[in-house]
PDB file of C-alpha atoms in Angstrom:
ATOM      1  CA  MET O  10     -13.662   3.094   8.991  1.00 97.00           C
ATOM      2  CA  ARG O  11     -16.532   5.601   8.773  1.00 98.00           C
ATOM      3  CA  ILE O  12     -15.266   9.004   7.764  1.00 98.00           C
ATOM      4  CA  ALA O  13     -17.380  12.097   7.819  1.00 98.00           C
ATOM      5  CA  PHE O  14     -16.517  14.271   4.903  1.00 98.00           C
ATOM      6  CA  ALA O  15     -17.672  17.807   3.837  1.00 98.00           C
ATOM      7  CA  ALA O  16     -16.252  20.335   1.301  1.00 98.00           C
ATOM      8  CA  ASP O  17     -17.575  23.878   0.455  1.00 96.00           C
ATOM      9  CA  ASP O  18     -16.479  23.319  -3.119  1.00 96.00           C
ATOM     10  CA  ALA O  19     -15.628  20.285  -5.596  1.00 96.00           C
ATOM     11  CA  ASN O  20     -12.442  20.245  -7.579  1.00 98.00           C
ATOM     12  CA  ALA O  21      -9.757  17.662  -8.562  1.00 98.00           C
ATOM     13  CA  THR O  22      -8.402  17.740  -4.946  1.00 98.00           C
ATOM     14  CA  THR O  23     -11.640  16.838  -3.310  1.00 98.00           C
ATOM     15  CA  ASP O  24     -12.409  14.366  -5.906  1.00 98.00           C
ATOM     16  CA  ALA O  25      -8.806  12.718  -5.247  1.00 98.00           C
ATOM     17  CA  VAL O  26      -9.497  12.741  -1.494  1.00 98.00           C
ATOM     18  CA  LEU O  27     -13.078  11.136  -1.837  1.00 98.00           C
ATOM     19  CA  ALA O  28     -11.439   8.566  -4.389  1.00 98.00           C
ATOM     20  CA  GLU O  29      -8.713   7.634  -1.869  1.00 98.00           C
ATOM     21  CA  LEU O  30     -11.438   7.079   0.942  1.00 98.00           C
ATOM     22  CA  ALA O  31     -13.340   4.753  -1.275  1.00 98.00           C
ATOM     23  CA  ALA O  32     -10.263   2.912  -2.588  1.00 98.00           C
ATOM     24  CA  ALA O  33      -9.173   2.304   0.940  1.00 98.00           C
ATOM     25  CA  GLY O  34     -12.467   1.020   1.784  1.00 98.00           C
ATOM     26  CA  HIS O  35     -13.889   3.565   4.203  1.00 98.00           C
ATOM     27  CA  GLU O  36     -17.421   4.300   4.425  1.00 98.00           C
ATOM     28  CA  VAL O  37     -18.009   7.997   3.699  1.00 98.00           C
ATOM     29  CA  VAL O  38     -20.602   9.875   5.535  1.00 98.00           C
ATOM     30  CA  ARG O  39     -21.169  12.982   3.459  1.00 97.00           C
ATOM     31  CA  VAL O  40     -22.195  16.133   5.051  1.00 97.00           C
ATOM     32  CA  ASP O  41     -23.829  18.302   2.511  1.00 91.00           C
ATOM     33  CA  GLY O  42     -25.121  22.028   2.358  1.00 83.00           C
ATOM     34  CA  VAL O  43     -23.862  25.288   2.817  1.00 82.00           C
ATOM     35  CA  PRO O  44     -22.456  27.663   4.164  1.00 94.00           C
ATOM     36  CA  TRP O  45     -19.023  26.234   5.235  1.00 95.00           C
ATOM     37  CA  PRO O  46     -19.599  26.803   8.975  1.00 97.00           C
ATOM     38  CA  ASP O  47     -22.351  24.358   8.871  1.00 97.00           C
ATOM     39  CA  LEU O  48     -20.429  21.928   6.923  1.00 98.00           C
ATOM     40  CA  GLY O  49     -17.418  22.085   9.534  1.00 98.00           C
ATOM     41  CA  ALA O  50     -19.986  21.769  12.422  1.00 98.00           C
ATOM     42  CA  GLY O  51     -21.716  18.940  10.602  1.00 98.00           C
ATOM     43  CA  VAL O  52     -18.776  16.896  10.320  1.00 98.00           C
ATOM     44  CA  GLY O  53     -17.705  17.696  13.890  1.00 98.00           C
ATOM     45  CA  ARG O  54     -21.141  16.587  15.126  1.00 97.00           C
ATOM     46  CA  ALA O  55     -20.928  13.169  13.063  1.00 98.00           C
ATOM     47  CA  VAL O  56     -17.708  12.487  14.832  1.00 98.00           C
ATOM     48  CA  ALA O  57     -18.739  13.531  18.344  1.00 97.00           C
ATOM     49  CA  ASP O  58     -22.079  11.784  18.191  1.00 98.00           C
ATOM     50  CA  GLY O  59     -20.432   8.524  16.811  1.00 98.00           C
ATOM     51  CA  ARG O  60     -21.865   8.542  13.297  1.00 98.00           C
ATOM     52  CA  ALA O  61     -18.256   8.653  11.992  1.00 98.00           C
ATOM     53  CA  ASP O  62     -14.861   7.551  13.609  1.00 98.00           C
ATOM     54  CA  LEU O  63     -13.053  10.391  11.977  1.00 98.00           C
ATOM     55  CA  GLY O  64     -13.676  13.671   9.875  1.00 98.00           C
ATOM     56  CA  VAL O  65     -12.247  15.353   6.851  1.00 98.00           C
ATOM     57  CA  VAL O  66     -13.302  18.899   6.109  1.00 98.00           C
ATOM     58  CA  MET O  67     -12.176  20.931   3.177  1.00 98.00           C
ATOM     59  CA  CYS O  68     -12.638  24.585   2.351  1.00 98.00           C
ATOM     60  CA  TRP O  69     -10.455  27.098   0.561  1.00 96.00           C
ATOM     61  CA  THR O  70      -7.897  27.297   3.295  1.00 97.00           C
ATOM     62  CA  GLY O  71      -9.124  24.518   5.680  1.00 98.00           C
ATOM     63  CA  THR O  72      -9.073  26.955   8.450  1.00 98.00           C
ATOM     64  CA  GLY O  73     -12.744  28.046   8.434  1.00 97.00           C
ATOM     65  CA  THR O  74     -14.062  24.622   8.594  1.00 98.00           C
ATOM     66  CA  ALA O  75     -11.584  23.606  11.133  1.00 98.00           C
ATOM     67  CA  ILE O  76     -12.764  26.276  13.406  1.00 98.00           C
ATOM     68  CA  ALA O  77     -16.480  25.309  12.776  1.00 98.00           C
ATOM     69  CA  ALA O  78     -15.736  21.685  13.621  1.00 98.00           C
ATOM     70  CA  ASN O  79     -13.690  22.666  16.793  1.00 96.00           C
ATOM     71  CA  LYS O  80     -16.926  24.409  18.082  1.00 95.00           C
ATOM     72  CA  VAL O  81     -18.477  20.922  18.511  1.00 96.00           C
ATOM     73  CA  PRO O  82     -17.530  19.608  22.208  1.00 94.00           C
ATOM     74  CA  GLY O  83     -15.370  16.634  21.693  1.00 95.00           C
ATOM     75  CA  VAL O  84     -13.810  17.480  18.348  1.00 97.00           C
ATOM     76  CA  LEU O  85     -10.081  18.198  17.851  1.00 97.00           C
ATOM     77  CA  ALA O  86      -9.824  19.363  14.321  1.00 98.00           C
ATOM     78  CA  ALA O  87      -6.301  20.109  12.839  1.00 98.00           C
ATOM     79  CA  VAL O  88      -5.386  21.962   9.690  1.00 98.00           C
ATOM     80  CA  ALA O  89      -2.723  19.906   7.880  1.00 98.00           C
ATOM     81  CA  TRP O  90      -0.680  20.715   4.702  1.00 98.00           C
ATOM     82  CA  ASP O  91       1.680  17.979   4.675  1.00 98.00           C
ATOM     83  CA  PRO O  92       1.855  14.387   5.897  1.00 98.00           C
ATOM     84  CA  TRP O  93       4.068  15.168   8.840  1.00 98.00           C
ATOM     85  CA  VAL O  94       1.777  17.691  10.200  1.00 98.00           C
ATOM     86  CA  ALA O  95      -1.169  15.305   9.610  1.00 98.00           C
ATOM     87  CA  ARG O  96       0.538  12.315  11.347  1.00 98.00           C
ATOM     88  CA  GLY O  97       1.490  14.535  14.219  1.00 98.00           C
ATOM     89  CA  ALA O  98      -1.983  15.745  14.716  1.00 98.00           C
ATOM     90  CA  ARG O  99      -3.300  12.315  15.334  1.00 98.00           C
ATOM     91  CA  LEU O 100      -0.234  10.891  17.117  1.00 98.00           C
ATOM     92  CA  TRP O 101       0.387  13.825  19.586  1.00 97.00           C
ATOM     93  CA  ASN O 102      -2.865  15.753  19.758  1.00 97.00           C
ATOM     94  CA  ASP O 103      -5.525  12.743  18.959  1.00 98.00           C
ATOM     95  CA  ALA O 104      -7.092  15.037  16.346  1.00 98.00           C
ATOM     96  CA  ASN O 105     -10.387  13.465  15.110  1.00 98.00           C
ATOM     97  CA  VAL O 106     -10.868  15.816  12.231  1.00 98.00           C
ATOM     98  CA  LEU O 107      -8.535  16.534   9.354  1.00 98.00           C
ATOM     99  CA  ALA O 108      -8.884  19.939   7.901  1.00 98.00           C
ATOM    100  CA  MET O 109      -7.343  20.740   4.450  1.00 98.00           C
ATOM    101  CA  SER O 110      -7.210  23.396   1.738  1.00 98.00           C
ATOM    102  CA  LEU O 111      -8.900  22.513  -1.402  1.00 98.00           C
ATOM    103  CA  LYS O 112      -7.331  25.454  -3.188  1.00 97.00           C
ATOM    104  CA  ARG O 113      -3.631  25.193  -2.159  1.00 97.00           C
ATOM    105  CA  LEU O 114      -3.072  21.501  -1.991  1.00 98.00           C
ATOM    106  CA  ALA O 115      -2.376  19.468  -5.051  1.00 98.00           C
ATOM    107  CA  PRO O 116      -4.535  16.309  -5.352  1.00 98.00           C
ATOM    108  CA  ASP O 117      -1.615  13.917  -4.774  1.00 98.00           C
ATOM    109  CA  VAL O 118      -0.423  16.020  -1.815  1.00 98.00           C
ATOM    110  CA  ALA O 119      -3.883  15.959  -0.252  1.00 98.00           C
ATOM    111  CA  VAL O 120      -4.018  12.124  -0.558  1.00 98.00           C
ATOM    112  CA  GLU O 121      -0.647  11.889   1.106  1.00 98.00           C
ATOM    113  CA  VAL O 122      -1.864  14.143   3.882  1.00 98.00           C
ATOM    114  CA  LEU O 123      -4.914  12.165   4.215  1.00 98.00           C
ATOM    115  CA  ARG O 124      -3.048   8.705   4.269  1.00 98.00           C
ATOM    116  CA  ALA O 125      -0.754  10.033   7.000  1.00 98.00           C
ATOM    117  CA  PHE O 126      -3.775  11.243   9.205  1.00 98.00           C
ATOM    118  CA  LEU O 127      -5.558   7.895   8.824  1.00 98.00           C
ATOM    119  CA  GLU O 128      -2.533   5.453   9.291  1.00 98.00           C
ATOM    120  CA  VAL O 129      -2.158   6.592  12.927  1.00 97.00           C
ATOM    121  CA  PRO O 130      -3.951   3.913  14.912  1.00 95.00           C
ATOM    122  CA  SER O 131      -3.799   5.514  18.280  1.00 94.00           C
ATOM    123  CA  PRO O 132      -2.072   8.570  20.005  1.00 95.00           C
ATOM    124  CA  ASP O 133       1.574   8.318  21.484  1.00 95.00           C
ATOM    125  CA  PRO O 134       0.890   7.159  25.042  1.00 95.00           C
ATOM    126  CA  ASP O 135       3.612   9.319  26.207  1.00 96.00           C
ATOM    127  CA  GLU O 136       1.067  12.254  25.268  1.00 95.00           C
ATOM    128  CA  ALA O 137      -1.731  10.774  27.105  1.00 95.00           C
ATOM    129  CA  GLN O 138      -1.455  13.544  29.948  1.00 96.00           C
ATOM    130  CA  ASN O 139      -1.360  16.382  27.493  1.00 95.00           C
ATOM    131  CA  ILE O 140      -4.064  15.109  25.271  1.00 95.00           C
ATOM    132  CA  ALA O 141      -6.276  14.634  28.598  1.00 94.00           C
ATOM    133  CA  LEU O 142      -5.529  18.275  29.516  1.00 93.00           C
ATOM    134  CA  LEU O 143      -6.404  19.329  25.936  1.00 91.00           C
ATOM    135  CA  LYS O 144      -9.766  17.290  26.061  1.00 91.00           C
ATOM    136  CA  GLY O 145     -10.443  18.933  29.460  1.00 90.00           C
ATOM    137  CA  LEU O 146     -10.645  22.286  27.849  1.00 89.00           C
ATOM    138  CA  ASP O 147     -14.041  21.384  26.349  1.00 75.00           C
ATOM    139  CA  PRO O 148     -16.929  23.015  27.700  1.00 72.00           C
ATOM    140  CA  PRO O 149     -19.197  20.643  29.664  1.00 65.00           C
ATOM    141  CA  ARG O 150     -21.842  19.063  27.536  1.00 61.00           C
TER     142      ARG O 150
END
């Protein structure tokens, strides 16, 4: 799978996430630069235009890059801090970008969150109507 990735800082947590993506055999599409709004939007654009299947953004809280990614039509970015939330974001909301804090998550927890997000093959069919309503909120392209 191709995963777009950006972080506004580098530390043990971002290193662990990148190592996990590589170990799992994913192709990482790096979005580099600053400031963090550009990073979030850059990952969002990579997902929306098909250069990546899913995205991962990391900033101090995860919130800012998620907001920036969500400004891109077609992107559903979710902030997750534990595996249950990450899995639910994919399963019940069809999130296509995972946002995490690089300051508040320990490296092993961030990897667990990432795995939970990536392991969901498709959204829950029972949520199809709600997901369609959610996607219908995008402004026209």
